[in-house]
Amino acid sequence: MVVFSTIRAVLFDMDGVLYRGQTPLPGVADLWQFLRERQIAFACITNNASMTPQQYEAKLAAMGIALPTERVITSAQATARYLREQYPAGTRVFVVGMQGLREALFADGHFVEDDHAPELVVQGADFTLTYERLKRATLHIRRGARFISTNPDRTFPSEEGLIPGAGAIAAALSAATDVTPLVIGKPAPTMFLIGAAILGATPAQTLVVGDRLDTDIAGANAAGMPSALVLTGVSTAAEATVGPIHPDLIVADLPDLLARWQVAEKDGA
């Protein structure tokens, strides 16, 4: 059960919650307006580290969903924020990843890109990955660089079907190095805790809204956050009731979530 009166922030998953494929789902604008009126902060979190927040803003705008870049938290951004808190300026980093990850890591100059003696190997999805890049990362990890992976997603949805994701590349590096990476993205709690901190709320005050039990809800549980499963994406109500991962609330969609929140508000719950 979600005690709505205690909620001060909301973290939304995107695909399966705000949209499905290229089709927007109902209720986004109404729910966000409700949250704004009550000064409840919200943001969207995604494991996809290949795109920048600006690219997400444009993608959502094309579907009629208005979301400014500062309300988009990718696993690349969460990884960069976590590492900035752990490592000083000038730390040398070797990247296996795309524009979203590179921009998150290097835009402010805190980290230095290095292919000679990096202290960190940071890896995400890379759709142009070469054997040479994989080899270099393997050698660096074997020489002592710490291995960080943005997210564990083994596959990535494309128009052609499911293709290798960040987790598949991490598996290859783990097989070649015998090193298990530190994973930042969902379902690890780190990304959720960073999201709550960005929004200025405690974990207990932060509601996670997602469509997947194994990433969104499992991560919320690990972070000590209340959660709501929407049935517009991957997981079903049956899976949520009989499986090992349980959300605090199951709703049909975002309009259903808004209706329940409004009823709870009237009842003082």
PDB file of N, CA, C and O in Angstrom, residues 175-203:
ATOM      1  N   ALA A 175      33.785 -12.294 -18.627  1.00  0.00           N
ATOM      2  CA  ALA A 175      34.322 -13.584 -19.051  1.00  0.00           C
ATOM      3  C   ALA A 175      35.811 -13.487 -19.370  1.00  0.00           C
ATOM      4  O   ALA A 175      36.577 -14.421 -19.113  1.00  0.00           O
ATOM      5  N   ALA A 176      36.227 -12.346 -19.905  1.00  0.00           N
ATOM      6  CA  ALA A 176      37.631 -12.176 -20.307  1.00  0.00           C
ATOM      7  C   ALA A 176      38.537 -11.762 -19.162  1.00  0.00           C
ATOM      8  O   ALA A 176      39.757 -11.903 -19.259  1.00  0.00           O
ATOM      9  N   THR A 177      37.951 -11.241 -18.083  1.00  0.00           N
ATOM     10  CA  THR A 177      38.777 -10.708 -16.993  1.00  0.00           C
ATOM     11  C   THR A 177      38.584 -11.421 -15.659  1.00  0.00           C
ATOM     12  O   THR A 177      39.376 -11.225 -14.738  1.00  0.00           O
ATOM     13  N   ASP A 178      37.506 -12.211 -15.539  1.00  0.00           N
ATOM     14  CA  ASP A 178      37.126 -12.821 -14.254  1.00  0.00           C
ATOM     15  C   ASP A 178      36.809 -11.766 -13.196  1.00  0.00           C
ATOM     16  O   ASP A 178      36.954 -12.004 -12.000  1.00  0.00           O
ATOM     17  N   VAL A 179      36.349 -10.589 -13.652  1.00  0.00           N
ATOM     18  CA  VAL A 179      35.986  -9.495 -12.744  1.00  0.00           C
ATOM     19  C   VAL A 179      34.510  -9.170 -12.932  1.00  0.00           C
ATOM     20  O   VAL A 179      34.040  -9.003 -14.064  1.00  0.00           O
ATOM     21  N   THR A 180      33.788  -9.077 -11.832  1.00  0.00           N
ATOM     22  CA  THR A 180      32.380  -8.677 -11.873  1.00  0.00           C
ATOM     23  C   THR A 180      32.291  -7.166 -11.695  1.00  0.00           C
ATOM     24  O   THR A 180      32.873  -6.617 -10.748  1.00  0.00           O
ATOM     25  N   PRO A 181      31.589  -6.461 -12.572  1.00  0.00           N
ATOM     26  CA  PRO A 181      31.552  -5.000 -12.464  1.00  0.00           C
ATOM     27  C   PRO A 181      30.652  -4.505 -11.343  1.00  0.00           C
ATOM     28  O   PRO A 181      29.738  -5.220 -10.896  1.00  0.00           O
ATOM     29  N   LEU A 182      30.915  -3.296 -10.895  1.00  0.00           N
ATOM     30  CA  LEU A 182      29.952  -2.577 -10.072  1.00  0.00           C
ATOM     31  C   LEU A 182      28.895  -2.028 -11.021  1.00  0.00           C
ATOM     32  O   LEU A 182      29.209  -1.291 -11.962  1.00  0.00           O
ATOM     33  N   VAL A 183      27.628  -2.379 -10.793  1.00  0.00           N
ATOM     34  CA  VAL A 183      26.538  -1.955 -11.667  1.00  0.00           C
ATOM     35  C   VAL A 183      25.767  -0.826 -11.002  1.00  0.00           C
ATOM     36  O   VAL A 183      25.368  -0.935  -9.834  1.00  0.00           O
ATOM     37  N   ILE A 184      25.533   0.258 -11.735  1.00  0.00           N
ATOM     38  CA  ILE A 184      24.863   1.437 -11.186  1.00  0.00           C
ATOM     39  C   ILE A 184      23.363   1.441 -11.476  1.00  0.00           C
ATOM     40  O   ILE A 184      22.548   1.808 -10.634  1.00  0.00           O
ATOM     41  N   GLY A 185      22.972   1.034 -12.674  1.00  0.00           N
ATOM     42  CA  GLY A 185      21.572   1.149 -13.096  1.00  0.00           C
ATOM     43  C   GLY A 185      20.643   0.125 -12.468  1.00  0.00           C
ATOM     44  O   GLY A 185      21.057  -0.739 -11.689  1.00  0.00           O
ATOM     45  N   LYS A 186      19.366   0.246 -12.808  1.00  0.00           N
ATOM     46  CA  LYS A 186      18.334  -0.652 -12.284  1.00  0.00           C
ATOM     47  C   LYS A 186      18.647  -2.106 -12.610  1.00  0.00           C
ATOM     48  O   LYS A 186      19.125  -2.378 -13.717  1.00  0.00           O
ATOM     49  N   PRO A 187      18.410  -3.040 -11.676  1.00  0.00           N
ATOM     50  CA  PRO A 187      17.704  -2.896 -10.391  1.00  0.00           C
ATOM     51  C   PRO A 187      18.588  -2.598  -9.185  1.00  0.00           C
ATOM     52  O   PRO A 187      18.108  -2.706  -8.051  1.00  0.00           O
ATOM     53  N   ALA A 188      19.859  -2.263  -9.377  1.00  0.00           N
ATOM     54  CA  ALA A 188      20.683  -1.862  -8.231  1.00  0.00           C
ATOM     55  C   ALA A 188      20.083  -0.613  -7.583  1.00  0.00           C
ATOM     56  O   ALA A 188      19.498   0.231  -8.275  1.00  0.00           O
ATOM     57  N   PRO A 189      20.200  -0.460  -6.284  1.00  0.00           N
ATOM     58  CA  PRO A 189      19.560   0.690  -5.616  1.00  0.00           C
ATOM     59  C   PRO A 189      20.235   2.025  -5.878  1.00  0.00           C
ATOM     60  O   PRO A 189      19.618   3.073  -5.665  1.00  0.00           O
ATOM     61  N   THR A 190      21.486   2.014  -6.353  1.00  0.00           N
ATOM     62  CA  THR A 190      22.266   3.253  -6.471  1.00  0.00           C
ATOM     63  C   THR A 190      21.560   4.313  -7.293  1.00  0.00           C
ATOM     64  O   THR A 190      21.460   5.479  -6.881  1.00  0.00           O
ATOM     65  N   MET A 191      21.048   3.938  -8.451  1.00  0.00           N
ATOM     66  CA  MET A 191      20.419   4.911  -9.344  1.00  0.00           C
ATOM     67  C   MET A 191      19.148   5.510  -8.721  1.00  0.00           C
ATOM     68  O   MET A 191      18.875   6.705  -8.857  1.00  0.00           O
ATOM     69  N   PHE A 192      18.399   4.698  -7.999  1.00  0.00           N
ATOM     70  CA  PHE A 192      17.186   5.182  -7.343  1.00  0.00           C
ATOM     71  C   PHE A 192      17.533   6.167  -6.230  1.00  0.00           C
ATOM     72  O   PHE A 192      16.880   7.207  -6.081  1.00  0.00           O
ATOM     73  N   LEU A 193      18.560   5.852  -5.461  1.00  0.00           N
ATOM     74  CA  LEU A 193      18.966   6.728  -4.367  1.00  0.00           C
ATOM     75  C   LEU A 193      19.498   8.052  -4.894  1.00  0.00           C
ATOM     76  O   LEU A 193      19.238   9.119  -4.313  1.00  0.00           O
ATOM     77  N   ILE A 194      20.228   8.000  -6.008  1.00  0.00           N
ATOM     78  CA  ILE A 194      20.697   9.233  -6.642  1.00  0.00           C
ATOM     79  C   ILE A 194      19.519  10.065  -7.121  1.00  0.00           C
ATOM     80  O   ILE A 194      19.482  11.286  -6.952  1.00  0.00           O
ATOM     81  N   GLY A 195      18.526   9.415  -7.724  1.00  0.00           N
ATOM     82  CA  GLY A 195      17.338  10.131  -8.185  1.00  0.00           C
ATOM     83  C   GLY A 195      16.620  10.832  -7.052  1.00  0.00           C
ATOM     84  O   GLY A 195      16.211  11.999  -7.173  1.00  0.00           O
ATOM     85  N   ALA A 196      16.455  10.148  -5.926  1.00  0.00           N
ATOM     86  CA  ALA A 196      15.798  10.762  -4.773  1.00  0.00           C
ATOM     87  C   ALA A 196      16.593  11.956  -4.261  1.00  0.00           C
ATOM     88  O   ALA A 196      16.027  13.010  -3.930  1.00  0.00           O
ATOM     89  N   ALA A 197      17.919  11.819  -4.221  1.00  0.00           N
ATOM     90  CA  ALA A 197      18.768  12.914  -3.751  1.00  0.00           C
ATOM     91  C   ALA A 197      18.652  14.131  -4.667  1.00  0.00           C
ATOM     92  O   ALA A 197      18.585  15.268  -4.203  1.00  0.00           O
ATOM     93  N   ILE A 198      18.624  13.888  -5.984  1.00  0.00           N
ATOM     94  CA  ILE A 198      18.472  14.986  -6.941  1.00  0.00           C
ATOM     95  C   ILE A 198      17.162  15.726  -6.717  1.00  0.00           C
ATOM     96  O   ILE A 198      17.086  16.957  -6.815  1.00  0.00           O
ATOM     97  N   LEU A 199      16.108  14.981  -6.378  1.00  0.00           N
ATOM     98  CA  LEU A 199      14.788  15.573  -6.177  1.00  0.00           C
ATOM     99  C   LEU A 199      14.594  16.118  -4.768  1.00  0.00           C
ATOM    100  O   LEU A 199      13.551  16.689  -4.460  1.00  0.00           O
ATOM    101  N   GLY A 200      15.576  15.930  -3.903  1.00  0.00           N
ATOM    102  CA  GLY A 200      15.501  16.480  -2.556  1.00  0.00           C
ATOM    103  C   GLY A 200      14.580  15.734  -1.624  1.00  0.00           C
ATOM    104  O   GLY A 200      13.979  16.335  -0.713  1.00  0.00           O
ATOM    105  N   ALA A 201      14.445  14.425  -1.818  1.00  0.00           N
ATOM    106  CA  ALA A 201      13.551  13.622  -0.999  1.00  0.00           C
ATOM    107  C   ALA A 201      14.305  12.441  -0.400  1.00  0.00           C
ATOM    108  O   ALA A 201      15.356  12.027  -0.892  1.00  0.00           O
ATOM    109  N   THR A 202      13.758  11.879   0.670  1.00  0.00           N
ATOM    110  CA  THR A 202      14.309  10.660   1.243  1.00  0.00           C
ATOM    111  C   THR A 202      13.764   9.468   0.450  1.00  0.00           C
ATOM    112  O   THR A 202      12.758   9.589  -0.265  1.00  0.00           O
ATOM    113  N   PRO A 203      14.400   8.310   0.574  1.00  0.00           N
ATOM    114  CA  PRO A 203      13.859   7.133  -0.105  1.00  0.00           C
ATOM    115  C   PRO A 203      12.406   6.842   0.267  1.00  0.00           C
ATOM    116  O   PRO A 203      11.588   6.524  -0.605  1.00  0.00           O
TER     117      PRO A 203
END
